PDB file of C-alpha atoms in Angstrom:
ATOM      1  CA  MET M   1       5.778  12.125  -3.991  1.00 52.00           C
ATOM      2  CA  LEU M   2       3.365  15.043  -3.809  1.00 52.00           C
ATOM      3  CA  LEU M   3      -0.320  14.851  -2.961  1.00 55.00           C
ATOM      4  CA  LYS M   4      -2.536  17.705  -4.116  1.00 54.00           C
ATOM      5  CA  TYR M   5      -6.289  18.229  -3.781  1.00 56.00           C
ATOM      6  CA  ILE M   6      -7.875  20.194  -6.624  1.00 50.00           C
ATOM      7  CA  ASP M   7     -11.471  20.534  -7.829  1.00 55.00           C
ATOM      8  CA  GLU M   8     -10.706  19.496 -11.417  1.00 53.00           C
ATOM      9  CA  SER M   9      -9.432  16.035 -10.448  1.00 54.00           C
ATOM     10  CA  THR M  10     -11.481  12.891 -10.318  1.00 56.00           C
ATOM     11  CA  VAL M  11     -10.602   9.463  -8.974  1.00 55.00           C
ATOM     12  CA  LEU M  12      -9.864   8.255 -12.523  1.00 54.00           C
ATOM     13  CA  ARG M  13      -8.319  11.457 -13.881  1.00 49.00           C
ATOM     14  CA  ASP M  14      -5.371  12.657 -11.876  1.00 49.00           C
ATOM     15  CA  ALA M  15      -3.400  14.101 -14.838  1.00 46.00           C
ATOM     16  CA  TYR M  16       0.019  13.395 -13.396  1.00 46.00           C
ATOM     17  CA  ASP M  17       0.663   9.725 -14.155  1.00 42.00           C
ATOM     18  CA  THR M  18       4.374   9.085 -14.134  1.00 39.00           C
ATOM     19  CA  ARG M  19       6.264   6.004 -15.153  1.00 42.00           C
ATOM     20  CA  LYS M  20       8.718   4.652 -12.629  1.00 41.00           C
ATOM     21  CA  ASN M  21      12.060   6.394 -12.953  1.00 45.00           C
ATOM     22  CA  ASN M  22      15.374   4.565 -12.808  1.00 48.00           C
ATOM     23  CA  THR M  23      16.107   5.076  -9.114  1.00 52.00           C
ATOM     24  CA  SER M  24      16.539   1.997  -6.957  1.00 59.00           C
ATOM     25  CA  ILE M  25      14.564   3.403  -3.990  1.00 63.00           C
ATOM     26  CA  TYR M  26      11.291   5.213  -4.385  1.00 69.00           C
ATOM     27  CA  LEU M  27       7.936   5.978  -2.828  1.00 75.00           C
ATOM     28  CA  ALA M  28       4.898   6.647  -4.979  1.00 78.00           C
ATOM     29  CA  SER M  29       1.157   6.602  -4.756  1.00 79.00           C
ATOM     30  CA  TYR M  30      -0.953   4.919  -7.384  1.00 76.00           C
ATOM     31  CA  GLY M  31      -4.469   5.229  -8.665  1.00 72.00           C
ATOM     32  CA  PRO M  32      -7.089   2.778  -9.942  1.00 74.00           C
ATOM     33  CA  ASP M  33      -5.056   2.384 -13.148  1.00 76.00           C
ATOM     34  CA  ASN M  34      -2.104   1.024 -11.085  1.00 76.00           C
ATOM     35  CA  ILE M  35       0.332   3.536 -12.575  1.00 75.00           C
ATOM     36  CA  ASP M  36       2.868   4.930 -10.103  1.00 75.00           C
ATOM     37  CA  LEU M  37       2.403   8.627  -9.410  1.00 74.00           C
ATOM     38  CA  SER M  38       4.957  11.134  -8.236  1.00 70.00           C
ATOM     39  CA  LEU M  39       2.239  13.810  -8.101  1.00 70.00           C
ATOM     40  CA  ASN M  40      -1.216  12.628  -7.118  1.00 71.00           C
ATOM     41  CA  CYS M  41      -4.124  15.041  -7.593  1.00 71.00           C
ATOM     42  CA  ARG M  42      -7.256  14.013  -5.723  1.00 72.00           C
ATOM     43  CA  PRO M  43     -10.846  15.271  -5.845  1.00 69.00           C
ATOM     44  CA  LEU M  44     -12.019  17.223  -2.831  1.00 64.00           C
ATOM     45  CA  ASN M  45     -14.582  15.339  -0.776  1.00 64.00           C
ATOM     46  CA  ALA M  46     -15.854  15.200   2.781  1.00 59.00           C
ATOM     47  CA  GLN M  47     -15.041  11.538   3.313  1.00 72.00           C
ATOM     48  CA  THR M  48     -11.874   9.767   4.309  1.00 76.00           C
ATOM     49  CA  ASP M  49      -9.524   9.517   1.352  1.00 80.00           C
ATOM     50  CA  SER M  50      -7.533   6.289   1.252  1.00 83.00           C
ATOM     51  CA  ILE M  51      -4.376   6.644  -0.848  1.00 85.00           C
ATOM     52  CA  PRO M  52      -2.378   3.457  -1.448  1.00 87.00           C
ATOM     53  CA  LEU M  53       1.380   3.920  -1.467  1.00 88.00           C
ATOM     54  CA  CYS M  54       4.094   1.717  -2.876  1.00 85.00           C
ATOM     55  CA  VAL M  55       7.652   1.609  -1.621  1.00 85.00           C
ATOM     56  CA  PHE M  56      10.416  -0.130  -3.544  1.00 83.00           C
ATOM     57  CA  VAL M  57      13.933  -0.688  -2.243  1.00 83.00           C
ATOM     58  CA  PRO M  58      16.830  -2.736  -3.646  1.00 83.00           C
ATOM     59  CA  SER M  59      17.601  -4.753  -0.498  1.00 87.00           C
ATOM     60  CA  ASP M  60      16.765  -5.475   3.124  1.00 90.00           C
ATOM     61  CA  GLY M  61      17.288  -2.619   5.524  1.00 89.00           C
ATOM     62  CA  ILE M  62      15.890   0.139   7.661  1.00 89.00           C
ATOM     63  CA  PHE M  63      14.368   3.094   5.839  1.00 87.00           C
ATOM     64  CA  SER M  64      12.659   6.341   6.805  1.00 85.00           C
ATOM     65  CA  LEU M  65       9.782   8.336   5.416  1.00 84.00           C
ATOM     66  CA  ARG M  66       9.663  12.075   6.103  1.00 81.00           C
ATOM     67  CA  PHE M  67       6.361  13.872   5.618  1.00 80.00           C
ATOM     68  CA  THR M  68       6.013  17.580   4.969  1.00 76.00           C
ATOM     69  CA  TYR M  69       2.978  19.620   4.057  1.00 68.00           C
ATOM     70  CA  GLY M  70       2.214  23.219   3.241  1.00 61.00           C
ATOM     71  CA  THR M  71       0.597  25.754   5.487  1.00 58.00           C
ATOM     72  CA  ASP M  72      -2.692  25.428   3.599  1.00 58.00           C
ATOM     73  CA  ILE M  73      -3.657  22.114   5.270  1.00 60.00           C
ATOM     74  CA  SER M  74      -6.433  22.632   7.788  1.00 62.00           C
ATOM     75  CA  ILE M  75      -5.718  21.976  11.444  1.00 62.00           C
ATOM     76  CA  LEU M  76      -8.949  19.934  11.465  1.00 66.00           C
ATOM     77  CA  VAL M  77      -7.769  17.532   8.760  1.00 76.00           C
ATOM     78  CA  GLN M  78      -6.398  14.251  10.068  1.00 81.00           C
ATOM     79  CA  VAL M  79      -3.543  12.557   8.222  1.00 84.00           C
ATOM     80  CA  TYR M  80      -2.471   9.029   9.122  1.00 87.00           C
ATOM     81  CA  LEU M  81      -0.064   6.511   7.671  1.00 90.00           C
ATOM     82  CA  TYR M  82      -1.470   2.991   7.954  1.00 90.00           C
ATOM     83  CA  ASP M  83       1.238   0.334   7.956  1.00 90.00           C
ATOM     84  CA  ARG M  84      -0.529  -2.833   6.799  1.00 86.00           C
ATOM     85  CA  TYR M  85       2.479  -5.022   7.546  1.00 88.00           C
ATOM     86  CA  LEU M  86       2.535  -3.983  11.226  1.00 88.00           C
ATOM     87  CA  ASN M  87      -1.223  -3.303  11.350  1.00 83.00           C
ATOM     88  CA  ALA M  88      -0.596   0.088  12.933  1.00 85.00           C
ATOM     89  CA  MET M  89      -1.561   3.710  12.267  1.00 85.00           C
ATOM     90  CA  TYR M  90       0.643   6.737  12.795  1.00 87.00           C
ATOM     91  CA  ASP M  91      -0.491  10.348  13.066  1.00 86.00           C
ATOM     92  CA  ILE M  92       1.906  12.010  10.644  1.00 85.00           C
ATOM     93  CA  LYS M  93       0.771  15.521  11.505  1.00 81.00           C
ATOM     94  CA  SER M  94       2.146  14.946  15.012  1.00 82.00           C
ATOM     95  CA  ASN M  95       5.158  12.846  14.046  1.00 83.00           C
ATOM     96  CA  ARG M  96       6.443  13.557  10.544  1.00 82.00           C
ATOM     97  CA  ASN M  97       9.126  10.851  10.472  1.00 86.00           C
ATOM     98  CA  TYR M  98       8.414   7.152  10.155  1.00 88.00           C
ATOM     99  CA  THR M  99      11.104   4.464  10.235  1.00 89.00           C
ATOM    100  CA  PHE M 100      10.400   0.984   8.929  1.00 91.00           C
ATOM    101  CA  SER M 101      12.310  -2.151   8.026  1.00 91.00           C
ATOM    102  CA  VAL M 102      12.139  -4.186   4.840  1.00 91.00           C
ATOM    103  CA  ASN M 103      12.857  -7.881   4.519  1.00 90.00           C
ATOM    104  CA  LYS M 104      12.899  -8.808   0.832  1.00 88.00           C
ATOM    105  CA  ASN M 105      11.947 -12.395   1.793  1.00 87.00           C
ATOM    106  CA  ILE M 106       8.638 -11.078   3.187  1.00 87.00           C
ATOM    107  CA  THR M 107       6.723  -9.509   0.298  1.00 84.00           C
ATOM    108  CA  SER M 108       4.250  -7.719   2.567  1.00 85.00           C
ATOM    109  CA  SER M 109       7.119  -5.660   4.052  1.00 89.00           C
ATOM    110  CA  PHE M 110       7.521  -3.619   0.833  1.00 88.00           C
ATOM    111  CA  GLY M 111       5.844  -2.885  -2.497  1.00 86.00           C
ATOM    112  CA  ARG M 112       2.214  -2.003  -3.105  1.00 83.00           C
ATOM    113  CA  ASN M 113       0.773  -3.697  -0.038  1.00 79.00           C
ATOM    114  CA  ARG M 114       2.663  -1.996   2.795  1.00 90.00           C
ATOM    115  CA  PHE M 115       1.308   1.537   3.279  1.00 91.00           C
ATOM    116  CA  VAL M 116      -1.909   3.522   2.922  1.00 88.00           C
ATOM    117  CA  LEU M 117      -2.195   7.255   3.536  1.00 87.00           C
ATOM    118  CA  LEU M 118      -5.525   8.246   5.151  1.00 85.00           C
ATOM    119  CA  VAL M 119      -6.712  11.850   4.942  1.00 83.00           C
ATOM    120  CA  SER M 120      -9.988  12.937   6.535  1.00 80.00           C
ATOM    121  CA  ASP M 121     -11.779  15.963   7.884  1.00 73.00           C
ATOM    122  CA  SER M 122     -13.666  13.690  10.312  1.00 69.00           C
ATOM    123  CA  GLN M 123     -12.669  11.145  12.949  1.00 65.00           C
ATOM    124  CA  ILE M 124     -10.670   8.196  11.603  1.00 63.00           C
ATOM    125  CA  GLU M 125     -11.271   4.901  13.406  1.00 62.00           C
ATOM    126  CA  LEU M 126      -7.901   3.760  14.706  1.00 55.00           C
ATOM    127  CA  PRO M 127      -7.112   0.124  15.431  1.00 56.00           C
ATOM    128  CA  VAL M 128      -6.454  -0.648  19.085  1.00 58.00           C
ATOM    129  CA  PRO M 129      -2.856  -1.833  19.412  1.00 63.00           C
ATOM    130  CA  ALA M 130      -1.878  -5.033  21.157  1.00 72.00           C
ATOM    131  CA  LYS M 131      -0.455  -4.554  24.629  1.00 77.00           C
ATOM    132  CA  LEU M 132       2.491  -6.571  25.925  1.00 79.00           C
ATOM    133  CA  LEU M 133       1.635  -7.615  29.502  1.00 84.00           C
ATOM    134  CA  SER M 134       4.678  -9.756  30.287  1.00 88.00           C
ATOM    135  CA  PHE M 135       7.790 -11.115  28.596  1.00 87.00           C
ATOM    136  CA  THR M 136      10.474 -13.551  29.766  1.00 90.00           C
ATOM    137  CA  ALA M 137      13.449 -15.131  28.027  1.00 89.00           C
ATOM    138  CA  ARG M 138      15.414 -18.105  29.334  1.00 91.00           C
ATOM    139  CA  ALA M 139      18.575 -19.531  27.786  1.00 90.00           C
ATOM    140  CA  THR M 140      18.098 -23.231  26.992  1.00 91.00           C
ATOM    141  CA  ASP M 141      21.658 -23.731  25.721  1.00 87.00           C
ATOM    142  CA  LYS M 142      24.454 -21.582  24.259  1.00 83.00           C
ATOM    143  CA  ARG M 143      22.565 -20.773  21.043  1.00 83.00           C
ATOM    144  CA  SER M 144      18.876 -21.064  21.962  1.00 86.00           C
ATOM    145  CA  ALA M 145      16.357 -19.368  24.198  1.00 87.00           C
ATOM    146  CA  GLU M 146      12.813 -20.006  25.317  1.00 90.00           C
ATOM    147  CA  LEU M 147      10.594 -16.945  24.966  1.00 89.00           C
ATOM    148  CA  LYS M 148       7.270 -16.520  26.779  1.00 89.00           C
ATOM    149  CA  TRP M 149       4.923 -13.585  26.644  1.00 87.00           C
ATOM    150  CA  THR M 150       1.348 -12.601  27.302  1.00 84.00           C
ATOM    151  CA  THR M 151      -0.503  -9.912  25.438  1.00 82.00           C
ATOM    152  CA  GLU M 152      -3.836  -8.192  25.494  1.00 79.00           C
ATOM    153  CA  ASN M 153      -5.894  -7.311  22.417  1.00 73.00           C
ATOM    154  CA  GLU M 154      -4.253  -9.345  19.657  1.00 74.00           C
ATOM    155  CA  LYS M 155      -7.351  -9.109  17.448  1.00 68.00           C
ATOM    156  CA  ASN M 156      -5.715  -6.574  15.111  1.00 62.00           C
ATOM    157  CA  LEU M 157      -2.571  -8.641  14.620  1.00 69.00           C
ATOM    158  CA  ASN M 158      -1.998 -11.039  11.766  1.00 70.00           C
ATOM    159  CA  ARG M 159       1.414 -12.193  13.071  1.00 75.00           C
ATOM    160  CA  ILE M 160       4.012 -11.657  15.779  1.00 79.00           C
ATOM    161  CA  GLU M 161       7.592 -11.358  14.586  1.00 79.00           C
ATOM    162  CA  ILE M 162      10.455 -12.680  16.679  1.00 83.00           C
ATOM    163  CA  GLU M 163      13.524 -10.556  15.974  1.00 82.00           C
ATOM    164  CA  ARG M 164      17.151 -10.620  17.080  1.00 80.00           C
ATOM    165  CA  SER M 165      19.681  -7.822  17.401  1.00 79.00           C
ATOM    166  CA  THR M 166      23.360  -7.832  18.264  1.00 81.00           C
ATOM    167  CA  ASP M 167      23.624  -4.040  18.561  1.00 76.00           C
ATOM    168  CA  GLY M 168      20.177  -2.896  19.736  1.00 71.00           C
ATOM    169  CA  SER M 169      19.402  -0.936  16.560  1.00 67.00           C
ATOM    170  CA  THR M 170      19.555  -3.389  13.656  1.00 73.00           C
ATOM    171  CA  TYR M 171      17.140  -6.323  13.881  1.00 73.00           C
ATOM    172  CA  LYS M 172      16.763  -9.518  11.930  1.00 80.00           C
ATOM    173  CA  THR M 173      13.471 -11.452  11.860  1.00 80.00           C
ATOM    174  CA  LEU M 174      14.048 -14.997  13.079  1.00 85.00           C
ATOM    175  CA  THR M 175      10.505 -16.323  12.742  1.00 84.00           C
ATOM    176  CA  THR M 176       6.860 -15.324  12.850  1.00 82.00           C
ATOM    177  CA  VAL M 177       4.211 -16.660  15.215  1.00 83.00           C
ATOM    178  CA  LYS M 178       0.463 -16.656  14.713  1.00 82.00           C
ATOM    179  CA  PRO M 179      -1.260 -14.576  17.426  1.00 79.00           C
ATOM    180  CA  ALA M 180      -3.768 -16.176  19.769  1.00 74.00           C
ATOM    181  CA  ASN M 181      -6.517 -13.731  18.702  1.00 61.00           C
TER     182      ASN M 181
END
């Protein structure tokens, strides 16, 4: 996907609408007409530009996004990836790789509702992340454990996911818990 800012574009006229191709994995942006775009031309403006992204994958797994940009982007411009599923923002000018997991049973982990690209020449208000203050796990029998934790600042969370891993790199979501907020 390519994002380009040009004077001739408007929010409703981006001139590069593209129908989804036949690949099983893809990332695209989309405009108000909900047509997937491989090249998205945006009007220049002095406000924060919010660009919804859609990601489609054939199955559960761990995937990576790699962001590149030309030398013509101003050092003053801020570019963030907002992950709605995790309720977190990532500065992609500082860290150009983003790894995420998809669980096809959880529709908010993929598709049109997962990511938003934010581009601004002014300060972007970042959400304050939750902070894990303590965590304990106690085996209750051979196949179960009791988990206890305390956090600070859960107001930006819509859920807490309990995950399990047998190798320390691949995780499976066991359940979700509503935060205390």
